[in-house]
mmCIF file of C-alpha atoms in Angstrom:
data_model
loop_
_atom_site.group_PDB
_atom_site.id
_atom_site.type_symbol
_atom_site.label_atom_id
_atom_site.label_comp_id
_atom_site.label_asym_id
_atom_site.label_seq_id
_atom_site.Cartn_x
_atom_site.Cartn_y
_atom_site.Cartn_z
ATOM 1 C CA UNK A 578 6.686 -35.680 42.094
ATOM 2 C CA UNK A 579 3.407 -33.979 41.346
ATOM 3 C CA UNK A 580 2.591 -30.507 42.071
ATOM 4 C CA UNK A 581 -0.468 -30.122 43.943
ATOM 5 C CA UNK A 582 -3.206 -27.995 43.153
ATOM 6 C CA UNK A 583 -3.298 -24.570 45.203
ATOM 7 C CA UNK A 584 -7.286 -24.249 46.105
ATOM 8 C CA UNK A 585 -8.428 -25.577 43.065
ATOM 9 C CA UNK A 586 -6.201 -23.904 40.449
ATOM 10 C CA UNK A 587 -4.194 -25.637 38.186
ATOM 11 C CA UNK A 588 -0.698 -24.998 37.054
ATOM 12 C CA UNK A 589 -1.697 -23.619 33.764
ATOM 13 C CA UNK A 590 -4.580 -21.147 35.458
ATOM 14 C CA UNK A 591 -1.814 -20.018 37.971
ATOM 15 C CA UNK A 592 0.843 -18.937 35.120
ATOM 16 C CA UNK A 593 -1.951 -17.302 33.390
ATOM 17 C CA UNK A 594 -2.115 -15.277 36.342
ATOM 18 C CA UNK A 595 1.299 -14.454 37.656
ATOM 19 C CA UNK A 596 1.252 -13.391 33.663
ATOM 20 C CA UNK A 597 -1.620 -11.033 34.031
ATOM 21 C CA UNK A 598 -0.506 -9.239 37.361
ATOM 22 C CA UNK A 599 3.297 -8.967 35.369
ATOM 23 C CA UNK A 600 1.557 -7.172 32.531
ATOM 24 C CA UNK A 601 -0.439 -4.758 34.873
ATOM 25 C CA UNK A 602 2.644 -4.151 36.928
ATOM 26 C CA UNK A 603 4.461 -2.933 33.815
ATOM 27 C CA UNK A 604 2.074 -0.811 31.886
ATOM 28 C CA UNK A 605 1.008 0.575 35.666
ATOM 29 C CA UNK A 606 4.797 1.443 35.325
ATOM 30 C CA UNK A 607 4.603 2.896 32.361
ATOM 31 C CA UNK A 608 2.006 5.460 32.800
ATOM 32 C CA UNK A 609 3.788 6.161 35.766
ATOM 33 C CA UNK A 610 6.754 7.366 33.456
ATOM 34 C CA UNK A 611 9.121 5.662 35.816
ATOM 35 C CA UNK A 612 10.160 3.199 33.004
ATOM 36 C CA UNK A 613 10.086 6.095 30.180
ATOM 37 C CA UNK A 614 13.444 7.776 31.452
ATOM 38 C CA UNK A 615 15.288 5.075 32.773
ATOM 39 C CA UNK A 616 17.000 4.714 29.211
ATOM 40 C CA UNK A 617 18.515 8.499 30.179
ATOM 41 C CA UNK A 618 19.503 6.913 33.938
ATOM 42 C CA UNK A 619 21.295 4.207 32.180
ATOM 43 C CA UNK A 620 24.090 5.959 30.024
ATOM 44 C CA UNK A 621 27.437 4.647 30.406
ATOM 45 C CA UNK A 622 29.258 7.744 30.023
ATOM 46 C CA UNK A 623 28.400 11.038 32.593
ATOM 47 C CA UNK A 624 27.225 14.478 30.640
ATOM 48 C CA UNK A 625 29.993 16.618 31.434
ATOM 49 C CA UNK A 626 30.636 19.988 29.943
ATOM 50 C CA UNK A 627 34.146 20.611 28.474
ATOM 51 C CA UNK A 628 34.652 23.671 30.397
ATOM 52 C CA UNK A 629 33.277 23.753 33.971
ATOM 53 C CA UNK A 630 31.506 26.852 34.764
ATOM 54 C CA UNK A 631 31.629 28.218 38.704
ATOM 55 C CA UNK A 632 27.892 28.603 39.453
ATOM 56 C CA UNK A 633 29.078 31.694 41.789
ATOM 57 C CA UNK A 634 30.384 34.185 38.986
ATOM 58 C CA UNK A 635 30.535 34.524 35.728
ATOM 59 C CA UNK A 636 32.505 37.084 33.898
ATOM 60 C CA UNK A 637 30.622 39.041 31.052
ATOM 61 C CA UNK A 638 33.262 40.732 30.202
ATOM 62 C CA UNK A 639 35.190 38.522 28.211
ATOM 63 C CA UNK A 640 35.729 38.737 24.544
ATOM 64 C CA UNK A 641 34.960 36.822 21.723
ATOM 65 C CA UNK A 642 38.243 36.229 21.137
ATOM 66 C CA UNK A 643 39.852 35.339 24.626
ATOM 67 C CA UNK A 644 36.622 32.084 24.219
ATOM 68 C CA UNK A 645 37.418 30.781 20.774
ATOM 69 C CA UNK A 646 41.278 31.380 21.524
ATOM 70 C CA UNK A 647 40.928 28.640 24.413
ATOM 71 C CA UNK A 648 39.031 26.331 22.087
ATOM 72 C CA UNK A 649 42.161 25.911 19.831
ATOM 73 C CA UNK A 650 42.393 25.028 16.288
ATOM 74 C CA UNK A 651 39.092 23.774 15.152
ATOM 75 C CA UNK A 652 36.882 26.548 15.112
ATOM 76 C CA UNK A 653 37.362 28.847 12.389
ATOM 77 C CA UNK A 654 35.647 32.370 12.259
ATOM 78 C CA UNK A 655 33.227 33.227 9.974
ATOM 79 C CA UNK A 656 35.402 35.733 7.594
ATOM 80 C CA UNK A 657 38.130 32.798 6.733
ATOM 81 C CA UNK A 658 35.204 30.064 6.228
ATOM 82 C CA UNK A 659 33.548 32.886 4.171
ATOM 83 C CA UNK A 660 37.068 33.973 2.013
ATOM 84 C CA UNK A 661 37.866 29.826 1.822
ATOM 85 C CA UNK A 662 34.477 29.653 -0.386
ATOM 86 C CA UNK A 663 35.184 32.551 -2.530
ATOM 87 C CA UNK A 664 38.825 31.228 -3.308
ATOM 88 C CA UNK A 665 37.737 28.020 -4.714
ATOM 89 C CA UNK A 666 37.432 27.466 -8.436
ATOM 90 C CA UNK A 667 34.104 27.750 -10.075
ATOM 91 C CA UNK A 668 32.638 24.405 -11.237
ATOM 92 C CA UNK A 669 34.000 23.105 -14.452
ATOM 93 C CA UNK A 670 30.889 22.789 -16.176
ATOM 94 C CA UNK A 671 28.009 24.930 -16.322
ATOM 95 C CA UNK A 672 24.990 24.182 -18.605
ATOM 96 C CA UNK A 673 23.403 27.606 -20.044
ATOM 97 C CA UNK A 674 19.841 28.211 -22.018
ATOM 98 C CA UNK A 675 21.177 29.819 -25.323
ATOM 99 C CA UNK A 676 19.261 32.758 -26.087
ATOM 100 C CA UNK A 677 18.895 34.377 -30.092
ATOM 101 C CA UNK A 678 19.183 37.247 -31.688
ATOM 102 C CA UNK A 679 15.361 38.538 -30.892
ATOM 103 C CA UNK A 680 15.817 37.345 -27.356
ATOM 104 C CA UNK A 681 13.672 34.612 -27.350
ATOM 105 C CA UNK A 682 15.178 31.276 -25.337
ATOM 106 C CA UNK A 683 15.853 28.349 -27.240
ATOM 107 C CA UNK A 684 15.168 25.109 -25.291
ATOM 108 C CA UNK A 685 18.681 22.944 -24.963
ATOM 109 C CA UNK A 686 18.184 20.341 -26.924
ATOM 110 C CA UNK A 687 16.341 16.828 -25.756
ATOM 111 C CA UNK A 688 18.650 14.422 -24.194
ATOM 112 C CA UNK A 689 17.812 11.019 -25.525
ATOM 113 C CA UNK A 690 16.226 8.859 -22.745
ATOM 114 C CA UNK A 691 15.889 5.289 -22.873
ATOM 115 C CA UNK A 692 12.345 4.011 -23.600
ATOM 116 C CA UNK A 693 10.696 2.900 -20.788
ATOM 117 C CA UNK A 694 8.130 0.049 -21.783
ATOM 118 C CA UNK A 695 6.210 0.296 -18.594
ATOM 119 C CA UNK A 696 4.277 3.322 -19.506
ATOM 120 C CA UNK A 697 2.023 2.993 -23.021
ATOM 121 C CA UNK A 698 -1.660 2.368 -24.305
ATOM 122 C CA UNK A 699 -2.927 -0.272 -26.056
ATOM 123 C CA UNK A 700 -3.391 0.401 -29.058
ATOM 124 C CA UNK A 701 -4.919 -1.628 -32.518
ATOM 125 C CA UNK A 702 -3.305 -2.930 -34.697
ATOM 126 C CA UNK A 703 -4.502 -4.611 -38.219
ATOM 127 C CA UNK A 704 -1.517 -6.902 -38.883
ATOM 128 C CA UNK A 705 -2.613 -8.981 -35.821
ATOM 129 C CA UNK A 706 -3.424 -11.430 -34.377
ATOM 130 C CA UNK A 707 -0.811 -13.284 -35.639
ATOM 131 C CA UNK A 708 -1.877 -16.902 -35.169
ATOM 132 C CA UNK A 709 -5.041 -18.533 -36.242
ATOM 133 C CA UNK A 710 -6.268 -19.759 -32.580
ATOM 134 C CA UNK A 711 -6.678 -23.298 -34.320
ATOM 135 C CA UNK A 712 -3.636 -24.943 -34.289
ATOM 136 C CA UNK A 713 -2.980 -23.235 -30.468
ATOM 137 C CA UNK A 714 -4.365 -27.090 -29.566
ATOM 138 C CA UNK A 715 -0.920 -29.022 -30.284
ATOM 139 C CA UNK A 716 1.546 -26.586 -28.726
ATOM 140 C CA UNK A 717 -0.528 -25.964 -25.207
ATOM 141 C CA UNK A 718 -2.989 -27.686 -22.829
ATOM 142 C CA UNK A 719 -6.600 -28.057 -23.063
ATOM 143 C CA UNK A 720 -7.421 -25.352 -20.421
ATOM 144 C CA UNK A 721 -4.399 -23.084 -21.755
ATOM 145 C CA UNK A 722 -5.451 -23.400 -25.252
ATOM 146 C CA UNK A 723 -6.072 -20.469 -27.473
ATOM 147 C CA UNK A 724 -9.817 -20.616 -28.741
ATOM 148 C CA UNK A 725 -11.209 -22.934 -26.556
ATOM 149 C CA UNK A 726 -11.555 -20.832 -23.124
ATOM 150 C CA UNK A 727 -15.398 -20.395 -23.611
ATOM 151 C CA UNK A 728 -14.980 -16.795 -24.267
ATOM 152 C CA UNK A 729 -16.544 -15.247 -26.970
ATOM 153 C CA UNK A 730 -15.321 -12.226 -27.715
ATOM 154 C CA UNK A 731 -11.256 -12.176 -29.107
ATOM 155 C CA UNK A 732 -11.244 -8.330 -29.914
ATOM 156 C CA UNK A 733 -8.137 -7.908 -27.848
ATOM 157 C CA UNK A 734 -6.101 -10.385 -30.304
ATOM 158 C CA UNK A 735 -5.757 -7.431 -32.290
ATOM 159 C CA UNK A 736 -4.385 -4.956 -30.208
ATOM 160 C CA UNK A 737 -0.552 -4.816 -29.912
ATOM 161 C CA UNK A 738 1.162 -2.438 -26.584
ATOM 162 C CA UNK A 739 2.760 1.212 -27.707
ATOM 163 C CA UNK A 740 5.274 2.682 -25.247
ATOM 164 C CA UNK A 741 5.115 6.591 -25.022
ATOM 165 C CA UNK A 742 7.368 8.489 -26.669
ATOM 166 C CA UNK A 743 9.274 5.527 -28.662
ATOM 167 C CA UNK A 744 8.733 2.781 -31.097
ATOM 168 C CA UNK A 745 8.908 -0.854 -30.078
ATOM 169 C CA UNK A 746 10.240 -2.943 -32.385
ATOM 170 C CA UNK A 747 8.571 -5.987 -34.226
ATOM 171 C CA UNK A 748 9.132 -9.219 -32.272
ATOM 172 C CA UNK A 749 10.897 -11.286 -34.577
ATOM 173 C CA UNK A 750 11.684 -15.242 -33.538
ATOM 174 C CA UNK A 751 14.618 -15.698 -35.645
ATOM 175 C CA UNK A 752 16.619 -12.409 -34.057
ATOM 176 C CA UNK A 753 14.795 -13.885 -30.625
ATOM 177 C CA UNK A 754 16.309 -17.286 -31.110
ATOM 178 C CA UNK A 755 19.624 -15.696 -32.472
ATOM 179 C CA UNK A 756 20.100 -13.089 -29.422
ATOM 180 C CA UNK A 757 19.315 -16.267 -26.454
ATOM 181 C CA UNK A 758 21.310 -19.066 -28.628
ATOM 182 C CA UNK A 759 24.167 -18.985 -26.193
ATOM 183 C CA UNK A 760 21.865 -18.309 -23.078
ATOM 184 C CA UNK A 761 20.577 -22.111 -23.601
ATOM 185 C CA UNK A 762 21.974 -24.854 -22.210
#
C-alpha cells in the first residue's frame, strides 16, 4: 500500500519536519532548565541524613563529646590521630647535602642517567660520509638512489647526530649483524 501525500509533502519532507519541531522542543527544554535537574529527580536512593534532626528544637547545649560518642568507633579525635603520627618510625632512608669543613655544600654526586638520543645537535663530522653515492645505484631504486635525486648540494652527508650529555657509539655492521643474528628468521 502506498502512503499518500499529505497536501503536497512527501514522506521524506514530513520526517524532516517532525525532526525539526523534536529538536526545538528539546533545546526550548533546555533553556527552560527543566531537563538540567532531572538527573538530581532521578536518583535511586533518597538523601537522608543519618541522624534526623526535629526542626522544632535543637539543643546547643550538648558537648563535643556526648556527638562523637554516638557516632561510635570511626572517628578519632584529633590528639590520638596527632600522637599516632609522632609514634611512627622515621623513614629508613634520608638523603643529606654533605657540607665541609669551611661550610661550603658539596653537591651529592651525579646519578648516572641513561642517554637519551632524542635530544642532540647535528653536528660535522670529517670521517663521513661513509659511502661514495656511486655504487648507491645497485642496492636501491632509481628514485631512492643516493646521488641521483637532482639535488645539488650533499653538505649534510657529512654531518653525523650528537646526543647531549653522552657519546654515541660508532655504528658498526658486524656487532649490528652479531647483536640481531638470532632476531632473524
Amino acid at each position: 500500500m502506498r502512503l499518500v501525500n499529505l497536501n503536497g509533502l512527501g514522506l521524506k519532507q514530513l520526517k524532516l519536519v517532525c525532526l525539526a519541531l523534536f529538536v526545538v522542543l528539546l533545546t526550548w527544554k533546555w533553556e527552560k532548565g527543566s531537563l538540567r535537574n532531572r538527573g538530581e529527580l532521578l536518583r535511586s536512593e533518597p538523601l537522608a541524613l543519618s541522624h534526623p534532626v526535629q526542626s522544632n528544637y535543637v539543643d546547643h547545649d550538648i558537648s563535643k563529646e556526648e556527638i562523637f560518642s554516638s557516632l561510635g568507633p570511626l572517628v578519632q579525635s584529633v590528639d590520638e590521630v596527632g600522637r599516632e603520627a609522632t609514634a611512627a618510625s622515621p623513614p629508613q632512608s634520608v638523603v643529606h647535602e654533605a657540607e665541609n669543613v669551611t661550610g661550603k655544600r658539596e653537591a651529592s654526586p651525579p646519578e648516572k642517567k641513561e642517554c637519551d638520543y632524542r635530544n642532540g645537535r647535528w653536528v660535522p663530522d670529517d670521517r663521513r660520509p661513509l659511502y661514495s653515492g656511486l655504487s648507491c645505484k645497485k642496492w636501491l631504486s632509481d628514485s631512492w638512489a643516493c646521488r641521483l635525486t637532482q639535488r645539488k648540494d650533499f653538505a649534510y652527508e657529512k654531518f653525523r647526530w650528537q646526543p647531549e650529555g653522552c657519546d654515541m657509539p660508532e655504528f658498526q655492521a658486524s656487532q649490528f649483524l652479531t647483536r640481531t643474528k638470532p632476531l632473524l628468521l
